[in-house]
């Protein structure tokens, strides 16, 4: 606390207190080539301070592996760089970043379990906190075996590049297994830009953007499956919950591929979608309802008529219809839909 310190080649284990490293305002610390295992609450805590964490492993934490947070007593945000860090087998959250700013490079988060009540299990959480903004960048990272969400962005500005998120399972309480989930907080809608990244094998949807704008470019969403209760399996969900103008959801998809999904490649509910130079393919009917499998589905919300623009793109090997627009404004230019098969008897189209 209140010092400059460097910790190098340190092993901390079987922590009976709450934290392995506790870096508290106004500290400026370096943690390098360290191992923290079996901490009870948090392996590494950064609280209103500056830190460089690199070449470090945390594992078997009965709580959060990394916790980068503002000081809730003074309002001071944290600033940190996290490079070549591995977080294995945390309970509750893998790596959570509350407000401030962080540069995250080559972070590996694996096997994050929900808490005892069935909530949590997110791999990486990037959160803006009320009046304290959050600005984060994630690059060349890997998340696997999370629950609820592999990457959660709430009310923060975030860029994600060259990152893989796989095998996200549904948490018992949330019922979802989203690779990427964005939500507004009480004061900010946040924004997410994902480039050249892969989201695969998620229970529920590959990505969901709730009342927030998002851009996906040069990426791939693949292999979304149904949740345990039997629903969903979409590639990307773009959803309006709050009709306030400041929380208008929108998706820009450029140079990307969405494939091997159930129900819909993209499902928009009251949101605006722009698809450019992308492919949506291999949509299958839902195994329980035997309906769906469309490429793009546009549905109005109670307050908003959605709009869809598709340009220089391909929709193929789907069911029922390549594109469905219910009370939507749709423009299609220089694009192709092919090999669209009939759906089930209760489906919305015959191919």
GROMACS .gro file of C-alpha atoms in nm:
model
  351
    1UNK     CA    1   0.000   0.000   0.000
    2UNK     CA    2   0.134   0.341  -0.103
    3UNK     CA    3   0.470   0.215  -0.232
    4UNK     CA    4   0.653   0.118  -0.548
    5UNK     CA    5   0.732  -0.252  -0.540
    6UNK     CA    6   0.847  -0.533  -0.766
    7UNK     CA    7   0.766  -0.897  -0.693
    8UNK     CA    8   0.960  -1.144  -0.905
    9UNK     CA    9   0.969  -1.526  -0.891
   10UNK     CA   10   0.741  -1.536  -0.586
   11UNK     CA   11   0.526  -1.839  -0.496
   12UNK     CA   12   0.219  -1.769  -0.283
   13UNK     CA   13   0.001  -2.066  -0.192
   14UNK     CA   14  -0.271  -2.184   0.046
   15UNK     CA   15  -0.370  -1.832   0.145
   16UNK     CA   16  -0.577  -1.843   0.463
   17UNK     CA   17  -0.668  -1.474   0.433
   18UNK     CA   18  -0.851  -1.329   0.135
   19UNK     CA   19  -0.589  -1.240  -0.128
   20UNK     CA   20  -0.253  -1.349  -0.264
   21UNK     CA   21  -0.132  -1.008  -0.390
   22UNK     CA   22  -0.321  -0.703  -0.260
   23UNK     CA   23  -0.200  -0.388  -0.441
   24UNK     CA   24  -0.383  -0.093  -0.285
   25UNK     CA   25  -0.388   0.281  -0.364
   26UNK     CA   26  -0.160   0.456  -0.423
   27UNK     CA   27   0.071   0.167  -0.504
   28UNK     CA   28   0.267   0.114  -0.826
   29UNK     CA   29   0.363  -0.250  -0.851
   30UNK     CA   30   0.519  -0.507  -1.084
   31UNK     CA   31   0.434  -0.877  -1.048
   32UNK     CA   32   0.650  -1.089  -1.274
   33UNK     CA   33   0.710  -1.462  -1.306
   34UNK     CA   34   0.499  -1.542  -1.001
   35UNK     CA   35   0.264  -1.824  -0.903
   36UNK     CA   36  -0.044  -1.780  -0.681
   37UNK     CA   37  -0.249  -2.086  -0.601
   38UNK     CA   38  -0.531  -2.177  -0.368
   39UNK     CA   39  -0.615  -1.823  -0.255
   40UNK     CA   40  -0.949  -1.801  -0.079
   41UNK     CA   41  -1.109  -1.490  -0.235
   42UNK     CA   42  -0.881  -1.327  -0.495
   43UNK     CA   43  -0.540  -1.430  -0.625
   44UNK     CA   44  -0.431  -1.081  -0.742
   45UNK     CA   45  -0.616  -0.764  -0.643
   46UNK     CA   46  -0.539  -0.419  -0.794
   47UNK     CA   47  -0.736  -0.149  -0.608
   48UNK     CA   48  -0.705   0.212  -0.722
   49UNK     CA   49  -0.342   0.155  -0.824
   50UNK     CA   50  -0.107   0.100  -1.117
   51UNK     CA   51   0.033  -0.241  -1.195
   52UNK     CA   52   0.220  -0.450  -1.448
   53UNK     CA   53   0.139  -0.820  -1.422
   54UNK     CA   54   0.330  -1.048  -1.659
   55UNK     CA   55   0.452  -1.406  -1.699
   56UNK     CA   56   0.241  -1.506  -1.401
   57UNK     CA   57   0.005  -1.796  -1.321
   58UNK     CA   58  -0.288  -1.801  -1.079
   59UNK     CA   59  -0.487  -2.117  -1.022
   60UNK     CA   60  -0.737  -2.292  -0.802
   61UNK     CA   61  -0.874  -1.970  -0.656
   62UNK     CA   62  -1.187  -1.999  -0.443
   63UNK     CA   63  -1.313  -1.672  -0.592
   64UNK     CA   64  -1.164  -1.437  -0.853
   65UNK     CA   65  -0.834  -1.500  -1.026
   66UNK     CA   66  -0.765  -1.135  -1.120
   67UNK     CA   67  -0.956  -0.835  -0.980
   68UNK     CA   68  -0.867  -0.494  -1.129
   69UNK     CA   69  -1.090  -0.240  -0.953
   70UNK     CA   70  -1.137   0.125  -0.874
   71UNK     CA   71  -1.109   0.232  -0.509
   72UNK     CA   72  -1.472   0.261  -0.400
   73UNK     CA   73  -1.371   0.488  -0.110
   74UNK     CA   74  -1.179   0.751  -0.309
   75UNK     CA   75  -1.308   0.688  -0.660
   76UNK     CA   76  -0.954   0.640  -0.794
   77UNK     CA   77  -0.948   0.402  -1.093
   78UNK     CA   78  -0.681   0.142  -1.154
   79UNK     CA   79  -0.453   0.130  -1.456
   80UNK     CA   80  -0.275  -0.186  -1.554
   81UNK     CA   81  -0.104  -0.400  -1.815
   82UNK     CA   82  -0.158  -0.775  -1.804
   83UNK     CA   83   0.072  -0.971  -2.030
   84UNK     CA   84   0.119  -1.349  -2.059
   85UNK     CA   85  -0.096  -1.431  -1.759
   86UNK     CA   86  -0.272  -1.765  -1.705
   87UNK     CA   87  -0.582  -1.795  -1.485
   88UNK     CA   88  -0.689  -2.154  -1.424
   89UNK     CA   89  -0.979  -2.300  -1.230
   90UNK     CA   90  -1.133  -2.001  -1.058
   91UNK     CA   91  -1.470  -2.008  -0.887
   92UNK     CA   92  -1.706  -1.713  -0.953
   93UNK     CA   93  -1.501  -1.503  -1.201
   94UNK     CA   94  -1.177  -1.557  -1.393
   95UNK     CA   95  -1.048  -1.204  -1.460
   96UNK     CA   96  -1.265  -0.902  -1.380
   97UNK     CA   97  -1.181  -0.538  -1.462
   98UNK     CA   98  -1.393  -0.271  -1.292
   99UNK     CA   99  -1.351   0.077  -1.443
  100UNK     CA  100  -1.021   0.251  -1.516
  101UNK     CA  101  -0.814   0.118  -1.803
  102UNK     CA  102  -0.626  -0.200  -1.879
  103UNK     CA  103  -0.422  -0.342  -2.164
  104UNK     CA  104  -0.459  -0.719  -2.175
  105UNK     CA  105  -0.231  -0.925  -2.397
  106UNK     CA  106  -0.195  -1.303  -2.418
  107UNK     CA  107  -0.424  -1.368  -2.125
  108UNK     CA  108  -0.541  -1.728  -2.089
  109UNK     CA  109  -0.850  -1.799  -1.877
  110UNK     CA  110  -0.967  -2.159  -1.839
  111UNK     CA  111  -1.234  -2.348  -1.649
  112UNK     CA  112  -1.422  -2.083  -1.451
  113UNK     CA  113  -1.706  -2.226  -1.242
  114UNK     CA  114  -2.023  -2.047  -1.123
  115UNK     CA  115  -2.064  -1.963  -0.756
  116UNK     CA  116  -2.258  -2.183  -0.514
  117UNK     CA  117  -2.587  -2.019  -0.617
  118UNK     CA  118  -2.527  -2.083  -0.986
  119UNK     CA  119  -2.436  -1.727  -1.089
  120UNK     CA  120  -2.117  -1.606  -1.253
  121UNK     CA  121  -1.855  -1.819  -1.416
  122UNK     CA  122  -1.753  -1.549  -1.667
  123UNK     CA  123  -1.404  -1.577  -1.812
  124UNK     CA  124  -1.317  -1.208  -1.868
  125UNK     CA  125  -1.541  -0.924  -1.743
  126UNK     CA  126  -1.486  -0.564  -1.861
  127UNK     CA  127  -1.708  -0.323  -1.668
  128UNK     CA  128  -1.759   0.052  -1.657
  129UNK     CA  129  -1.879   0.146  -1.311
  130UNK     CA  130  -2.137   0.424  -1.280
  131UNK     CA  131  -1.956   0.759  -1.332
  132UNK     CA  132  -1.612   0.594  -1.369
  133UNK     CA  133  -1.562   0.481  -1.729
  134UNK     CA  134  -1.382   0.169  -1.833
  135UNK     CA  135  -1.154   0.149  -2.138
  136UNK     CA  136  -1.004  -0.189  -2.214
  137UNK     CA  137  -0.818  -0.368  -2.493
  138UNK     CA  138  -0.782  -0.746  -2.520
  139UNK     CA  139  -0.546  -0.902  -2.773
  140UNK     CA  140  -0.412  -1.250  -2.853
  141UNK     CA  141  -0.601  -1.407  -2.565
  142UNK     CA  142  -0.779  -1.736  -2.508
  143UNK     CA  143  -1.086  -1.820  -2.299
  144UNK     CA  144  -1.227  -2.171  -2.258
  145UNK     CA  145  -1.453  -2.359  -2.023
  146UNK     CA  146  -1.635  -2.055  -1.884
  147UNK     CA  147  -2.000  -2.037  -1.778
  148UNK     CA  148  -2.263  -1.775  -1.860
  149UNK     CA  149  -2.021  -1.566  -2.072
  150UNK     CA  150  -1.668  -1.611  -2.199
  151UNK     CA  151  -1.632  -1.233  -2.237
  152UNK     CA  152  -1.867  -0.989  -2.064
  153UNK     CA  153  -1.865  -0.616  -2.148
  154UNK     CA  154  -2.093  -0.392  -1.941
  155UNK     CA  155  -2.101  -0.015  -1.985
  156UNK     CA  156  -1.737  -0.007  -2.103
  157UNK     CA  157  -1.543   0.074  -2.418
  158UNK     CA  158  -1.361  -0.237  -2.532
  159UNK     CA  159  -1.163  -0.363  -2.830
  160UNK     CA  160  -1.091  -0.734  -2.874
  161UNK     CA  161  -0.850  -0.862  -3.138
  162UNK     CA  162  -0.706  -1.203  -3.233
  163UNK     CA  163  -0.883  -1.370  -2.942
  164UNK     CA  164  -1.046  -1.713  -2.919
  165UNK     CA  165  -1.343  -1.797  -2.695
  166UNK     CA  166  -1.458  -2.159  -2.692
  167UNK     CA  167  -1.672  -2.405  -2.497
  168UNK     CA  168  -1.887  -2.160  -2.300
  169UNK     CA  169  -2.149  -2.347  -2.099
  170UNK     CA  170  -2.475  -2.228  -1.952
  171UNK     CA  171  -2.465  -2.131  -1.585
  172UNK     CA  172  -2.745  -2.288  -1.379
  173UNK     CA  173  -2.891  -1.954  -1.269
  174UNK     CA  174  -2.853  -1.760  -1.595
  175UNK     CA  175  -2.927  -2.044  -1.832
  176UNK     CA  176  -2.695  -1.898  -2.097
  177UNK     CA  177  -2.352  -1.978  -2.233
  178UNK     CA  178  -2.268  -1.675  -2.443
  179UNK     CA  179  -1.919  -1.638  -2.579
  180UNK     CA  180  -1.959  -1.258  -2.587
  181UNK     CA  181  -2.222  -1.059  -2.396
  182UNK     CA  182  -2.256  -0.680  -2.388
  183UNK     CA  183  -2.491  -0.483  -2.164
  184UNK     CA  184  -2.527  -0.117  -2.064
  185UNK     CA  185  -2.481  -0.011  -1.704
  186UNK     CA  186  -2.692   0.253  -1.533
  187UNK     CA  187  -2.511   0.547  -1.695
  188UNK     CA  188  -2.334   0.422  -2.009
  189UNK     CA  189  -2.412   0.187  -2.296
  190UNK     CA  190  -2.055   0.095  -2.372
  191UNK     CA  191  -1.920  -0.017  -2.707
  192UNK     CA  192  -1.743  -0.327  -2.836
  193UNK     CA  193  -1.526  -0.377  -3.145
  194UNK     CA  194  -1.411  -0.732  -3.215
  195UNK     CA  195  -1.163  -0.810  -3.494
  196UNK     CA  196  -1.026  -1.139  -3.626
  197UNK     CA  197  -1.151  -1.346  -3.336
  198UNK     CA  198  -1.328  -1.682  -3.300
  199UNK     CA  199  -1.627  -1.766  -3.084
  200UNK     CA  200  -1.720  -2.134  -3.096
  201UNK     CA  201  -1.925  -2.393  -2.912
  202UNK     CA  202  -2.147  -2.175  -2.696
  203UNK     CA  203  -2.474  -2.281  -2.532
  204UNK     CA  204  -2.737  -2.025  -2.629
  205UNK     CA  205  -2.561  -1.791  -2.873
  206UNK     CA  206  -2.216  -1.708  -2.998
  207UNK     CA  207  -2.263  -1.341  -2.910
  208UNK     CA  208  -2.542  -1.129  -2.762
  209UNK     CA  209  -2.555  -0.749  -2.772
  210UNK     CA  210  -2.822  -0.607  -2.541
  211UNK     CA  211  -2.903  -0.236  -2.580
  212UNK     CA  212  -2.549  -0.167  -2.701
  213UNK     CA  213  -2.373  -0.111  -3.034
  214UNK     CA  214  -2.111  -0.359  -3.150
  215UNK     CA  215  -1.887  -0.420  -3.451
  216UNK     CA  216  -1.750  -0.757  -3.557
  217UNK     CA  217  -1.493  -0.764  -3.835
  218UNK     CA  218  -1.287  -1.047  -3.976
  219UNK     CA  219  -1.420  -1.292  -3.717
  220UNK     CA  220  -1.597  -1.626  -3.700
  221UNK     CA  221  -1.891  -1.745  -3.489
  222UNK     CA  222  -1.940  -2.121  -3.504
  223UNK     CA  223  -2.123  -2.405  -3.337
  224UNK     CA  224  -2.388  -2.244  -3.116
  225UNK     CA  225  -2.597  -2.505  -2.936
  226UNK     CA  226  -2.925  -2.511  -2.745
  227UNK     CA  227  -2.928  -2.425  -2.375
  228UNK     CA  228  -3.022  -2.702  -2.131
  229UNK     CA  229  -3.384  -2.587  -2.110
  230UNK     CA  230  -3.409  -2.636  -2.485
  231UNK     CA  231  -3.406  -2.293  -2.647
  232UNK     CA  232  -3.191  -2.077  -2.869
  233UNK     CA  233  -2.868  -2.174  -3.041
  234UNK     CA  234  -2.832  -1.855  -3.246
  235UNK     CA  235  -2.509  -1.725  -3.392
  236UNK     CA  236  -2.554  -1.359  -3.290
  237UNK     CA  237  -2.840  -1.198  -3.094
  238UNK     CA  238  -2.894  -0.821  -3.112
  239UNK     CA  239  -3.165  -0.727  -2.866
  240UNK     CA  240  -3.353  -0.420  -2.752
  241UNK     CA  241  -3.471  -0.431  -2.392
  242UNK     CA  242  -3.475  -0.062  -2.298
  243UNK     CA  243  -3.625   0.156  -2.572
  244UNK     CA  244  -3.439   0.468  -2.450
  245UNK     CA  245  -3.254   0.635  -2.742
  246UNK     CA  246  -2.924   0.622  -2.554
  247UNK     CA  247  -2.944   0.243  -2.537
  248UNK     CA  248  -3.007   0.169  -2.906
  249UNK     CA  249  -2.865  -0.171  -3.005
  250UNK     CA  250  -2.693  -0.211  -3.341
  251UNK     CA  251  -2.459  -0.457  -3.508
  252UNK     CA  252  -2.209  -0.403  -3.789
  253UNK     CA  253  -2.075  -0.730  -3.930
  254UNK     CA  254  -1.789  -0.699  -4.180
  255UNK     CA  255  -1.579  -0.969  -4.344
  256UNK     CA  256  -1.701  -1.233  -4.100
  257UNK     CA  257  -1.847  -1.583  -4.101
  258UNK     CA  258  -2.138  -1.718  -3.893
  259UNK     CA  259  -2.188  -2.093  -3.932
  260UNK     CA  260  -2.325  -2.413  -3.780
  261UNK     CA  261  -2.601  -2.256  -3.571
  262UNK     CA  262  -2.958  -2.329  -3.465
  263UNK     CA  263  -3.264  -2.106  -3.510
  264UNK     CA  264  -3.086  -1.808  -3.674
  265UNK     CA  265  -2.742  -1.696  -3.784
  266UNK     CA  266  -2.838  -1.343  -3.676
  267UNK     CA  267  -3.153  -1.268  -3.478
  268UNK     CA  268  -3.239  -0.901  -3.431
  269UNK     CA  269  -3.516  -0.790  -3.199
  270UNK     CA  270  -3.577  -0.418  -3.253
  271UNK     CA  271  -3.214  -0.358  -3.351
  272UNK     CA  272  -3.035  -0.231  -3.662
  273UNK     CA  273  -2.803  -0.469  -3.847
  274UNK     CA  274  -2.552  -0.397  -4.124
  275UNK     CA  275  -2.391  -0.701  -4.293
  276UNK     CA  276  -2.101  -0.632  -4.528
  277UNK     CA  277  -1.886  -0.885  -4.718
  278UNK     CA  278  -1.982  -1.169  -4.484
  279UNK     CA  279  -2.113  -1.527  -4.502
  280UNK     CA  280  -2.391  -1.684  -4.297
  281UNK     CA  281  -2.431  -2.057  -4.352
  282UNK     CA  282  -2.531  -2.398  -4.220
  283UNK     CA  283  -2.833  -2.298  -4.014
  284UNK     CA  284  -3.029  -2.600  -3.890
  285UNK     CA  285  -3.378  -2.627  -3.740
  286UNK     CA  286  -3.395  -2.642  -3.365
  287UNK     CA  287  -3.377  -3.006  -3.246
  288UNK     CA  288  -3.675  -2.960  -3.010
  289UNK     CA  289  -3.916  -2.741  -3.209
  290UNK     CA  290  -3.791  -2.852  -3.553
  291UNK     CA  291  -3.831  -2.491  -3.669
  292UNK     CA  292  -3.584  -2.221  -3.758
  293UNK     CA  293  -3.247  -2.248  -3.921
  294UNK     CA  294  -3.279  -1.916  -4.108
  295UNK     CA  295  -2.982  -1.701  -4.202
  296UNK     CA  296  -3.101  -1.361  -4.072
  297UNK     CA  297  -3.420  -1.300  -3.875
  298UNK     CA  298  -3.541  -0.942  -3.815
  299UNK     CA  299  -3.823  -0.890  -3.563
  300UNK     CA  300  -3.971  -0.560  -3.439
  301UNK     CA  301  -3.976  -0.474  -3.072
  302UNK     CA  302  -4.271  -0.297  -2.913
  303UNK     CA  303  -4.104   0.040  -2.975
  304UNK     CA  304  -3.866  -0.001  -3.270
  305UNK     CA  305  -3.887  -0.111  -3.633
  306UNK     CA  306  -3.550  -0.273  -3.711
  307UNK     CA  307  -3.353  -0.215  -4.029
  308UNK     CA  308  -3.125  -0.455  -4.217
  309UNK     CA  309  -2.868  -0.384  -4.487
  310UNK     CA  310  -2.696  -0.678  -4.658
  311UNK     CA  311  -2.428  -0.600  -4.913
  312UNK     CA  312  -2.175  -0.820  -5.097
  313UNK     CA  313  -2.264  -1.113  -4.873
  314UNK     CA  314  -2.368  -1.479  -4.895
  315UNK     CA  315  -2.640  -1.676  -4.713
  316UNK     CA  316  -2.632  -2.049  -4.783
  317UNK     CA  317  -2.737  -2.393  -4.659
  318UNK     CA  318  -3.002  -2.262  -4.421
  319UNK     CA  319  -3.363  -2.372  -4.359
  320UNK     CA  320  -3.702  -2.204  -4.403
  321UNK     CA  321  -3.557  -1.883  -4.550
  322UNK     CA  322  -3.228  -1.708  -4.607
  323UNK     CA  323  -3.357  -1.375  -4.471
  324UNK     CA  324  -3.677  -1.310  -4.276
  325UNK     CA  325  -3.795  -0.954  -4.220
  326UNK     CA  326  -4.104  -0.903  -4.004
  327UNK     CA  327  -4.209  -0.535  -4.010
  328UNK     CA  328  -3.849  -0.449  -4.091
  329UNK     CA  329  -3.678  -0.217  -4.337
  330UNK     CA  330  -3.457  -0.439  -4.554
  331UNK     CA  331  -3.208  -0.351  -4.827
  332UNK     CA  332  -3.012  -0.620  -5.012
  333UNK     CA  333  -2.740  -0.536  -5.262
  334UNK     CA  334  -2.505  -0.759  -5.463
  335UNK     CA  335  -2.570  -1.057  -5.237
  336UNK     CA  336  -2.679  -1.418  -5.285
  337UNK     CA  337  -2.898  -1.668  -5.098
  338UNK     CA  338  -2.867  -2.031  -5.211
  339UNK     CA  339  -2.936  -2.388  -5.103
  340UNK     CA  340  -3.218  -2.289  -4.867
  341UNK     CA  341  -3.413  -2.598  -4.761
  342UNK     CA  342  -3.770  -2.627  -4.630
  343UNK     CA  343  -3.817  -2.620  -4.254
  344UNK     CA  344  -4.054  -2.809  -4.027
  345UNK     CA  345  -4.432  -2.803  -4.062
  346UNK     CA  346  -4.457  -2.512  -3.817
  347UNK     CA  347  -4.181  -2.318  -3.990
  348UNK     CA  348  -4.205  -1.974  -4.142
  349UNK     CA  349  -4.103  -2.058  -4.500
  350UNK     CA  350  -4.060  -2.336  -4.751
  351UNK     CA  351  -3.707  -2.256  -4.857
   0.00000   0.00000   0.00000
